[in-house]
PDB file of C-alpha atoms in Angstrom:
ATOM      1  CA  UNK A   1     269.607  96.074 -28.882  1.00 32.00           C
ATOM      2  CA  UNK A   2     267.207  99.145 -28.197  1.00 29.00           C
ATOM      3  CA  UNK A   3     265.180  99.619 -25.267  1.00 29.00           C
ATOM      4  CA  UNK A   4     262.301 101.763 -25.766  1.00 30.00           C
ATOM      5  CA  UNK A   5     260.777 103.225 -22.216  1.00 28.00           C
ATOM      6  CA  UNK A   6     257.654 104.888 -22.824  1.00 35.00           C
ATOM      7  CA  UNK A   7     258.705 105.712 -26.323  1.00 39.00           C
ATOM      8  CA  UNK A   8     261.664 107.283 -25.467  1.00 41.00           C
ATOM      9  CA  UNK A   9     265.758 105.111 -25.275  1.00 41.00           C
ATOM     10  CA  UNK A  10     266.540 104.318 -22.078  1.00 45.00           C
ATOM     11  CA  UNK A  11     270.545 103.431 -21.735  1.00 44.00           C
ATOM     12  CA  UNK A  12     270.583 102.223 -18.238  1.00 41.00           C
ATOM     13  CA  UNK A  13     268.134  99.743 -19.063  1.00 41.00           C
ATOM     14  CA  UNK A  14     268.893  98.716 -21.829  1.00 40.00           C
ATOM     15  CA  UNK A  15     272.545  97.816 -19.918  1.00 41.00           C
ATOM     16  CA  UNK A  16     270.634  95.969 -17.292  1.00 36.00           C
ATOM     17  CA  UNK A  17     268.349  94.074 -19.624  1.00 36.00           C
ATOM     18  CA  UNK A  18     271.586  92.954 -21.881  1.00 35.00           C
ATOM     19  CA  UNK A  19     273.140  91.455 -18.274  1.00 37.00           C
ATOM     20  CA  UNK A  20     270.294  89.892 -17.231  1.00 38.00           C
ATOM     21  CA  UNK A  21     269.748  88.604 -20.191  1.00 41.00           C
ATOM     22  CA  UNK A  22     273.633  87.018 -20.459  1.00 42.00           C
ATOM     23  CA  UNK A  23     272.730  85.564 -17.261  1.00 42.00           C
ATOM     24  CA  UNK A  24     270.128  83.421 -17.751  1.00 44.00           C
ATOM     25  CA  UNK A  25     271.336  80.187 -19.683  1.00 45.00           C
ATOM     26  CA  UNK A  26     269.184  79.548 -23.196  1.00 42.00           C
ATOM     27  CA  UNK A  27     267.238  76.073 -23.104  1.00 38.00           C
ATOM     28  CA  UNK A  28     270.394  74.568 -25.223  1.00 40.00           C
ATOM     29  CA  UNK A  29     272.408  75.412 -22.651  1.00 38.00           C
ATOM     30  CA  UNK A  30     270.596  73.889 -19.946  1.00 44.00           C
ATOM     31  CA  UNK A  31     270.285  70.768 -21.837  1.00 44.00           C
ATOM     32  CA  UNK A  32     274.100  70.401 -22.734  1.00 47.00           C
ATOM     33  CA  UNK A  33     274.872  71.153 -19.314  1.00 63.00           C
ATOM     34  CA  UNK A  34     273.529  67.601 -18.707  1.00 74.00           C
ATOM     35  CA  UNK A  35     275.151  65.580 -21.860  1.00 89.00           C
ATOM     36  CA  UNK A  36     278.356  64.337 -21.494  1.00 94.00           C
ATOM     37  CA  UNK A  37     280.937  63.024 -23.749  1.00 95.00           C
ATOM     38  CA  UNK A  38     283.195  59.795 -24.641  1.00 96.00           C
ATOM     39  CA  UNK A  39     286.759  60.595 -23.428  1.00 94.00           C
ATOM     40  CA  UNK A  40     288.462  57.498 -24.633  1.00 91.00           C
ATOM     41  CA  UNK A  41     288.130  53.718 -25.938  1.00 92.00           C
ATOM     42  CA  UNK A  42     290.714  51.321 -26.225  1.00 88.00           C
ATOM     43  CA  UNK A  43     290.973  48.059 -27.730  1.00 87.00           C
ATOM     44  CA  UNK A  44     287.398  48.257 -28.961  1.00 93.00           C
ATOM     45  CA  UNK A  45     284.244  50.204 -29.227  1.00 96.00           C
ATOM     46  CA  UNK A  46     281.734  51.363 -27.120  1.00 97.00           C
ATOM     47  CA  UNK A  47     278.162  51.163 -28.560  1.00 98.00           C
ATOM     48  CA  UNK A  48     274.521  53.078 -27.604  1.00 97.00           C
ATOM     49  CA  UNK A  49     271.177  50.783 -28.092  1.00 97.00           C
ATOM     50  CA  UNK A  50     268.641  53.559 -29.924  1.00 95.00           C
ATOM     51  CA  UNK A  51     266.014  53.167 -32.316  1.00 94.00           C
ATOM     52  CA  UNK A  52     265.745  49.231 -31.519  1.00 95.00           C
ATOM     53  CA  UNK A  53     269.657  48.822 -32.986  1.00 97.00           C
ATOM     54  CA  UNK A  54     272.886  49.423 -31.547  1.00 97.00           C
ATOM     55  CA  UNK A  55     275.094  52.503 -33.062  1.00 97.00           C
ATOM     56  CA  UNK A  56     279.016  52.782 -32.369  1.00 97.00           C
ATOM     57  CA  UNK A  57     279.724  55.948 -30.495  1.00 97.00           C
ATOM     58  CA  UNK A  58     282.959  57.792 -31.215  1.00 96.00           C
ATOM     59  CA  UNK A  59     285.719  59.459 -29.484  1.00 94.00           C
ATOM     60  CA  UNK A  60     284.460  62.717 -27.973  1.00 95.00           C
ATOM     61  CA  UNK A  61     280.765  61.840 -28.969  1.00 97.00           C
ATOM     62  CA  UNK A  62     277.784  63.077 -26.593  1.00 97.00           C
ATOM     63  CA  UNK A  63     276.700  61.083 -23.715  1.00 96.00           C
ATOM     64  CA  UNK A  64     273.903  61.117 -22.125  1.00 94.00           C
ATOM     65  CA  UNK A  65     271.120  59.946 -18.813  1.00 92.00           C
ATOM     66  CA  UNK A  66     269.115  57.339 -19.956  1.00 94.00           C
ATOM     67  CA  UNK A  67     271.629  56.416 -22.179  1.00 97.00           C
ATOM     68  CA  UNK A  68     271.978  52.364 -22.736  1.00 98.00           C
ATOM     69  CA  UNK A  69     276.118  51.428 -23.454  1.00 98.00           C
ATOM     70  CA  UNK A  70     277.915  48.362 -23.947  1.00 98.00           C
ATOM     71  CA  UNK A  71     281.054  47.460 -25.504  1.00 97.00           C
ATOM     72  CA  UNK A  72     282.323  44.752 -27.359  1.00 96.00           C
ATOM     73  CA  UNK A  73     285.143  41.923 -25.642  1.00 94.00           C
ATOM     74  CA  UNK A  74     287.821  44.102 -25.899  1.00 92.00           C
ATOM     75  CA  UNK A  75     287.068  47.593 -25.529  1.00 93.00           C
ATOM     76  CA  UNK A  76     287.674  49.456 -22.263  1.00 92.00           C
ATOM     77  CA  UNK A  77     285.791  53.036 -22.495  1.00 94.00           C
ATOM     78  CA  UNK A  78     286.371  56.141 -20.513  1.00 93.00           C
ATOM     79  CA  UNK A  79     282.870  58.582 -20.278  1.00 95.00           C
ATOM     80  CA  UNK A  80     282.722  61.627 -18.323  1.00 94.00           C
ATOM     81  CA  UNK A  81     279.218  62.309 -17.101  1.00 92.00           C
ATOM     82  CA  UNK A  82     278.263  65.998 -15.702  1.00 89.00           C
ATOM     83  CA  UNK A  83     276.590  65.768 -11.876  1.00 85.00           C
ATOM     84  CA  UNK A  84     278.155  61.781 -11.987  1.00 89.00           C
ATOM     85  CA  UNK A  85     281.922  62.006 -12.648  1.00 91.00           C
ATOM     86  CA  UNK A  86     284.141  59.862 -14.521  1.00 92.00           C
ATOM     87  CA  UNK A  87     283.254  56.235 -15.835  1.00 93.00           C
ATOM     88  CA  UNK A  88     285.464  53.470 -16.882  1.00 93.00           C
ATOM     89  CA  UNK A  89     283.706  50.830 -18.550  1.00 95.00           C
ATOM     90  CA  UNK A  90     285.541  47.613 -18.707  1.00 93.00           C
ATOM     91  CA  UNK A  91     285.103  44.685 -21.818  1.00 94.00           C
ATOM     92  CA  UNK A  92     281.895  42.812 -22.440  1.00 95.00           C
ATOM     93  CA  UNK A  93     279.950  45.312 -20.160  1.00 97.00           C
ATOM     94  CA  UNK A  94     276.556  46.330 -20.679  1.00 98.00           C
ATOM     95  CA  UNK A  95     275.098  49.414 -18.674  1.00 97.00           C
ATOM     96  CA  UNK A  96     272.033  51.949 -18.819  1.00 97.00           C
ATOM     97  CA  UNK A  97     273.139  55.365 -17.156  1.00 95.00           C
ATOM     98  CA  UNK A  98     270.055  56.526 -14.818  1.00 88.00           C
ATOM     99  CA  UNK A  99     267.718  59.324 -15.921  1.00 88.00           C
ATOM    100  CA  UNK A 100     268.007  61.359 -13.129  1.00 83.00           C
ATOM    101  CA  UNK A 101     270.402  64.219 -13.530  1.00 71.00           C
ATOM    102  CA  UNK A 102     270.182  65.051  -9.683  1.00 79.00           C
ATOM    103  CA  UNK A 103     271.403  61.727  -8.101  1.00 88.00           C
ATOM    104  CA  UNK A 104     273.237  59.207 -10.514  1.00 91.00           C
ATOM    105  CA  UNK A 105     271.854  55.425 -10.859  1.00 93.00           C
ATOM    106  CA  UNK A 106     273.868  53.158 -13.275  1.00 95.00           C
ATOM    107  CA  UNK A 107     272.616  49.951 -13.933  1.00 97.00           C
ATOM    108  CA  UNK A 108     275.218  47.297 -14.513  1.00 97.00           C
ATOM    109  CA  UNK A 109     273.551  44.036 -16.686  1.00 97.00           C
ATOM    110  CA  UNK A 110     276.835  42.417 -16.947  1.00 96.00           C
ATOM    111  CA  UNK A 111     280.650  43.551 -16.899  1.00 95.00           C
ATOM    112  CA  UNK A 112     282.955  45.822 -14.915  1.00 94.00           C
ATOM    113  CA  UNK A 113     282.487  49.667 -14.277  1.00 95.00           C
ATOM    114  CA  UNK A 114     284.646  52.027 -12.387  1.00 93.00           C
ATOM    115  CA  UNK A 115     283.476  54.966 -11.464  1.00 93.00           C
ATOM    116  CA  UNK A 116     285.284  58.315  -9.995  1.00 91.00           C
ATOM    117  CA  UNK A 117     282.431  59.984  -8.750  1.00 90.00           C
ATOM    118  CA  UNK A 118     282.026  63.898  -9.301  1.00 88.00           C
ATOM    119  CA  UNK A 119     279.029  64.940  -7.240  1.00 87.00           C
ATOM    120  CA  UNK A 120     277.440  68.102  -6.633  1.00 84.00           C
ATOM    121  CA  UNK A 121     277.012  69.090  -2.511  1.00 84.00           C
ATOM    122  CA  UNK A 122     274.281  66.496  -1.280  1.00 82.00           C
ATOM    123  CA  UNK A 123     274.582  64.329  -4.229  1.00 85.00           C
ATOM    124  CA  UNK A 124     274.405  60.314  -4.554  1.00 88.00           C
ATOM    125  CA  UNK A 125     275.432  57.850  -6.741  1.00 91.00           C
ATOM    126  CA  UNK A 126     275.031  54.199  -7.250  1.00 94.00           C
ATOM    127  CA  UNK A 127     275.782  51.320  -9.482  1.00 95.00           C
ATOM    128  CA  UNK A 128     273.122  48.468  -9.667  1.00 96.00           C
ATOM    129  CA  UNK A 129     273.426  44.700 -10.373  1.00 96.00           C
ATOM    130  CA  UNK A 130     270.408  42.296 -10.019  1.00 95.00           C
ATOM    131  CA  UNK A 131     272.376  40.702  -6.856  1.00 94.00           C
ATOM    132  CA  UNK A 132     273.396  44.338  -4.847  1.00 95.00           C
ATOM    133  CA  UNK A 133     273.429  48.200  -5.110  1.00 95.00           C
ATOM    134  CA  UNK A 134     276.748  49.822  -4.396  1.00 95.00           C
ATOM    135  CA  UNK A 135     275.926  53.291  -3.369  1.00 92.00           C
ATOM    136  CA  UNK A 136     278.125  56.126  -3.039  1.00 88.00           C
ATOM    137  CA  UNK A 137     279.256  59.831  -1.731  1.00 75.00           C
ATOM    138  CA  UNK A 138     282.178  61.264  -3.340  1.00 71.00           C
ATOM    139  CA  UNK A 139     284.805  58.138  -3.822  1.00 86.00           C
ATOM    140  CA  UNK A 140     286.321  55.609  -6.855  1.00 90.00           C
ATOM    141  CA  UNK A 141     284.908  52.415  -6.625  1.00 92.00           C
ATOM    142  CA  UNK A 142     284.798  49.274  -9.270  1.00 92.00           C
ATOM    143  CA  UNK A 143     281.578  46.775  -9.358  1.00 95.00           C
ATOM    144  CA  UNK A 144     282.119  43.657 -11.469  1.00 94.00           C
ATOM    145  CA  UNK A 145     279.413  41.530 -12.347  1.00 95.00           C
ATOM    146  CA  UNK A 146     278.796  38.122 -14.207  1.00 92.00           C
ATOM    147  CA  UNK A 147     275.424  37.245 -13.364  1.00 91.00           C
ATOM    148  CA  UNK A 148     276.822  34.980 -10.805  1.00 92.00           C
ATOM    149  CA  UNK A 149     278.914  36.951  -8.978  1.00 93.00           C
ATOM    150  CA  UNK A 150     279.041  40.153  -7.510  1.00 95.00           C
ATOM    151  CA  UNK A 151     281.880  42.416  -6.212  1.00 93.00           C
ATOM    152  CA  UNK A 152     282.804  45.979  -5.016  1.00 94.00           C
ATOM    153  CA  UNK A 153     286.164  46.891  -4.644  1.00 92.00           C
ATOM    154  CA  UNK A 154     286.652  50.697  -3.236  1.00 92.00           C
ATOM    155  CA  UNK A 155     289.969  52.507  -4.070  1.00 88.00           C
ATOM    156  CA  UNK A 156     289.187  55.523  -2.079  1.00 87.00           C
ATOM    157  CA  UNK A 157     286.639  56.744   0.473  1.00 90.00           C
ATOM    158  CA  UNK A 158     283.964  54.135   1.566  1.00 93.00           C
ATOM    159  CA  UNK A 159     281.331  52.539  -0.438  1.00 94.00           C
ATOM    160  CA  UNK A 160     277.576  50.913   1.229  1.00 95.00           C
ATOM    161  CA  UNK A 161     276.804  47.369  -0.570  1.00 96.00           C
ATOM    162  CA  UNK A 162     272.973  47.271  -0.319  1.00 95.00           C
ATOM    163  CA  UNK A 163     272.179  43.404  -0.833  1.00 93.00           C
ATOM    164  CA  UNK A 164     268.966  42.408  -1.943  1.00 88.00           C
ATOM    165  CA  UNK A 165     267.911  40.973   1.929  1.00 88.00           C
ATOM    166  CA  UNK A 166     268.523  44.824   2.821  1.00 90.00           C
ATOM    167  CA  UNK A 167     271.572  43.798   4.891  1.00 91.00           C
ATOM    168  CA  UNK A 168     274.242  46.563   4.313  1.00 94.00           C
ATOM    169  CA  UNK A 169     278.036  46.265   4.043  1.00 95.00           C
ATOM    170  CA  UNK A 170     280.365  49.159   4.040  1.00 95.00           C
ATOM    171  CA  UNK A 171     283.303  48.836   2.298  1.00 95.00           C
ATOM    172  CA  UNK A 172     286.423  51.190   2.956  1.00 94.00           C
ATOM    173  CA  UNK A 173     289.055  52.337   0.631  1.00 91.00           C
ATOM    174  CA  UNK A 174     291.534  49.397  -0.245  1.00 89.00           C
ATOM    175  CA  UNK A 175     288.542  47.067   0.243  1.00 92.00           C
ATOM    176  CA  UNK A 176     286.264  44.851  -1.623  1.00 93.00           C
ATOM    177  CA  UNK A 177     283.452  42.696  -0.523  1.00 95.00           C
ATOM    178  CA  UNK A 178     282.442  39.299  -3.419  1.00 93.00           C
ATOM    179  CA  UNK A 179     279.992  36.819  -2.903  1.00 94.00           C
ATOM    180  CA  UNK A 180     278.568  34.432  -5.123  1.00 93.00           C
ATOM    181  CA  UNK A 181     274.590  33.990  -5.865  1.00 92.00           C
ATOM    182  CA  UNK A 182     272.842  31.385  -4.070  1.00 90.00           C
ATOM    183  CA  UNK A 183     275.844  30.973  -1.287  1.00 92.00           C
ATOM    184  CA  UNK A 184     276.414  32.395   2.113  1.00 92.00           C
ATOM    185  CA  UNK A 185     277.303  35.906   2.619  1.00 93.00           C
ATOM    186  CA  UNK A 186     280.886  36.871   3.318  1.00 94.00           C
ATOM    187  CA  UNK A 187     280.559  38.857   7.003  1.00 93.00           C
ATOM    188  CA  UNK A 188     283.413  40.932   6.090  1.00 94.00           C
ATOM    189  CA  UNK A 189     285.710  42.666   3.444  1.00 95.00           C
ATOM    190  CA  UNK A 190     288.944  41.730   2.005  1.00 93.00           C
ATOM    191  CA  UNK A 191     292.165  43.229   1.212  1.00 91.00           C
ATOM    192  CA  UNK A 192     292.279  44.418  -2.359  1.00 87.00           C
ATOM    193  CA  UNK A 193     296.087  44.602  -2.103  1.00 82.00           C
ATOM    194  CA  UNK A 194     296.421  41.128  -1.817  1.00 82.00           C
ATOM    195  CA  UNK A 195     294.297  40.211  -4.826  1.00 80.00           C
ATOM    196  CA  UNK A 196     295.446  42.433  -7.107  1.00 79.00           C
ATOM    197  CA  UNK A 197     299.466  41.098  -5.488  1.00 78.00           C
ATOM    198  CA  UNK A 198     298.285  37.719  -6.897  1.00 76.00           C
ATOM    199  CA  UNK A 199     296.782  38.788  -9.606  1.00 70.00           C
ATOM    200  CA  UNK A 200     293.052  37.204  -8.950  1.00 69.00           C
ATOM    201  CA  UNK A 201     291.282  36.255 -12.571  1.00 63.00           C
ATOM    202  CA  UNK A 202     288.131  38.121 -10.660  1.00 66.00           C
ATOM    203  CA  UNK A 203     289.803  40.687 -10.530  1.00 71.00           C
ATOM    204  CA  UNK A 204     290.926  41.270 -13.961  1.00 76.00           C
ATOM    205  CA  UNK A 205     289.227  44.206 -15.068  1.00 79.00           C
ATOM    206  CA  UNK A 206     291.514  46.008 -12.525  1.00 79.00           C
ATOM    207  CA  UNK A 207     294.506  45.166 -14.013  1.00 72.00           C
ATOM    208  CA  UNK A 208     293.984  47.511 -16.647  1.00 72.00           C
ATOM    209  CA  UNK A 209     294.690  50.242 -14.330  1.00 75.00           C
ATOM    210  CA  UNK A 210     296.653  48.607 -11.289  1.00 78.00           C
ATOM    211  CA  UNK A 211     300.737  46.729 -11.832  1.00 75.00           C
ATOM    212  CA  UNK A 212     300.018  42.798 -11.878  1.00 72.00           C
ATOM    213  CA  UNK A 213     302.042  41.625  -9.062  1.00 71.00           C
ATOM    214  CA  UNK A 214     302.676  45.893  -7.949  1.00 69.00           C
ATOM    215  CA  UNK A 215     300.687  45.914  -4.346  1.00 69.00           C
ATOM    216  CA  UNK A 216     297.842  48.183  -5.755  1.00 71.00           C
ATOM    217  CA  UNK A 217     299.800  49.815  -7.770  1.00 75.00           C
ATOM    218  CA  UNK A 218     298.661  52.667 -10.819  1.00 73.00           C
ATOM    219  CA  UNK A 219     300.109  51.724 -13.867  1.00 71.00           C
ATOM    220  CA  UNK A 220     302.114  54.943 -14.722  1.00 66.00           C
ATOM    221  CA  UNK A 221     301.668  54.502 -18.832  1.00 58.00           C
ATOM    222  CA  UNK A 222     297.980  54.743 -18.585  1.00 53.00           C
ATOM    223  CA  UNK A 223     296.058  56.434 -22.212  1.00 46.00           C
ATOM    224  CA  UNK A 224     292.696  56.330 -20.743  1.00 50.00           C
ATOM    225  CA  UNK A 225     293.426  60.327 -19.083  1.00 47.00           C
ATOM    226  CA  UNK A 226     291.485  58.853 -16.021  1.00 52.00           C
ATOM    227  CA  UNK A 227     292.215  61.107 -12.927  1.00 48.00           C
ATOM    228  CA  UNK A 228     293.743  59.269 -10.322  1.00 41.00           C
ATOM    229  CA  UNK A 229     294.217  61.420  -7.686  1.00 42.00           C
TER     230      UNK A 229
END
């Protein structure tokens, strides 16, 4: 690159120019910055709703906000989102990741989703059902969701259950908090240990990460890479 200064070659500036210009990230840049990518799937496929069709998405394929998912009734699929975290989406789940880049909003239609969330200083995330919002600041949580029933389950940190009366529940690491639609609200959270101990068919979808019968605990064999600490 030449630098012309008042018709004349100009070194120092042309040095400065070249750094500034390094610095400044190109509009492609910017916009992969946002897109993230399918880690994993197992036991199925993972599919994105465009052009008025659904369209498998492969291993290591982009991701995006405003992206519409679901998978079929076996596949479990891992998705790392940039400014969100990690996302594990459990069988016979359909989900539309929120537009905004600056505070994550999934949207959970049916199925499981557990999310390890990856925020930037100040940032929020939730995960919506028609029956409650679980919202978030820097924790793994699970919401499972039938259209019937609704339940949070927090592994670590502490998760707010907004309910659709605007009555909030907080539920703490090693937690979860289920009601059904149209019957009175529980007052309180549960255990998780013990559910998962007696292997609860609600609680399925966590199985494919916890020991039936192990007291919470990670399975140690796990292929989905999810980071668990």
């Amino acid at each position: 690159m030449t630098i012309k200064i008042r018709g004349a070659y100009h070194p120092i500036a042309a040095a400065l120019l070249i750094l500034l210009s390094a610095s400044l990230p190109s509009r492609s840049a910017t916009a992969a910055d946002k897109t993230g990518r399918l880690i994993n799937v197992r036991d199925g496929k993972l599919e994105r709703f465009s052009g008025g069709a659904w369209h498998e998405v492969k291993k290591g394929g982009d991701i995006s906000p405003g992206d519409r998912l679901k998978t079929d009734k076996t596949g479990l699929a891992v998705v790392e989102l940039p400014g969100a975290g990690r996302l594990v989406i459990g069988p016979d789940t359909e989900m539309d990741l929120g537009k905004d880049t600056k505070e994550f909003k999934g949207k959970v239609a049916r199925g499981s989703v557990w999310l390890n969330a990856k925020l930037p200083k100040g940032g929020r995330a939730s995960i919506s059902t028609s029956l409650a919002t679980a919202g978030v600041r820097g924790t793994k949580f699970s919401v499972c969701y039938n259209g019937k029933t609704f339940c949070a389950c927090t592994c670590s940190g502490e998760v707010e259950v907004l309910l659709n009366d605007g009555k909030k529940m907080p539920v703490p690491g090693g937690r979860y908090y289920w009601f059904n639609e149209g019957k009175p609200l529980p007052d309180e959270t549960k255990p998780a240990g013990v559910e998962l101990e007696n292997r609860s068919a609600g609680f399925g979808f966590c199985f494919n990460c916890h020991e039936p019968g192990g007291k919470g605990e990670l399975k140690r064999d796990l292929e989905l890479s999810i980071p668990l600490q």
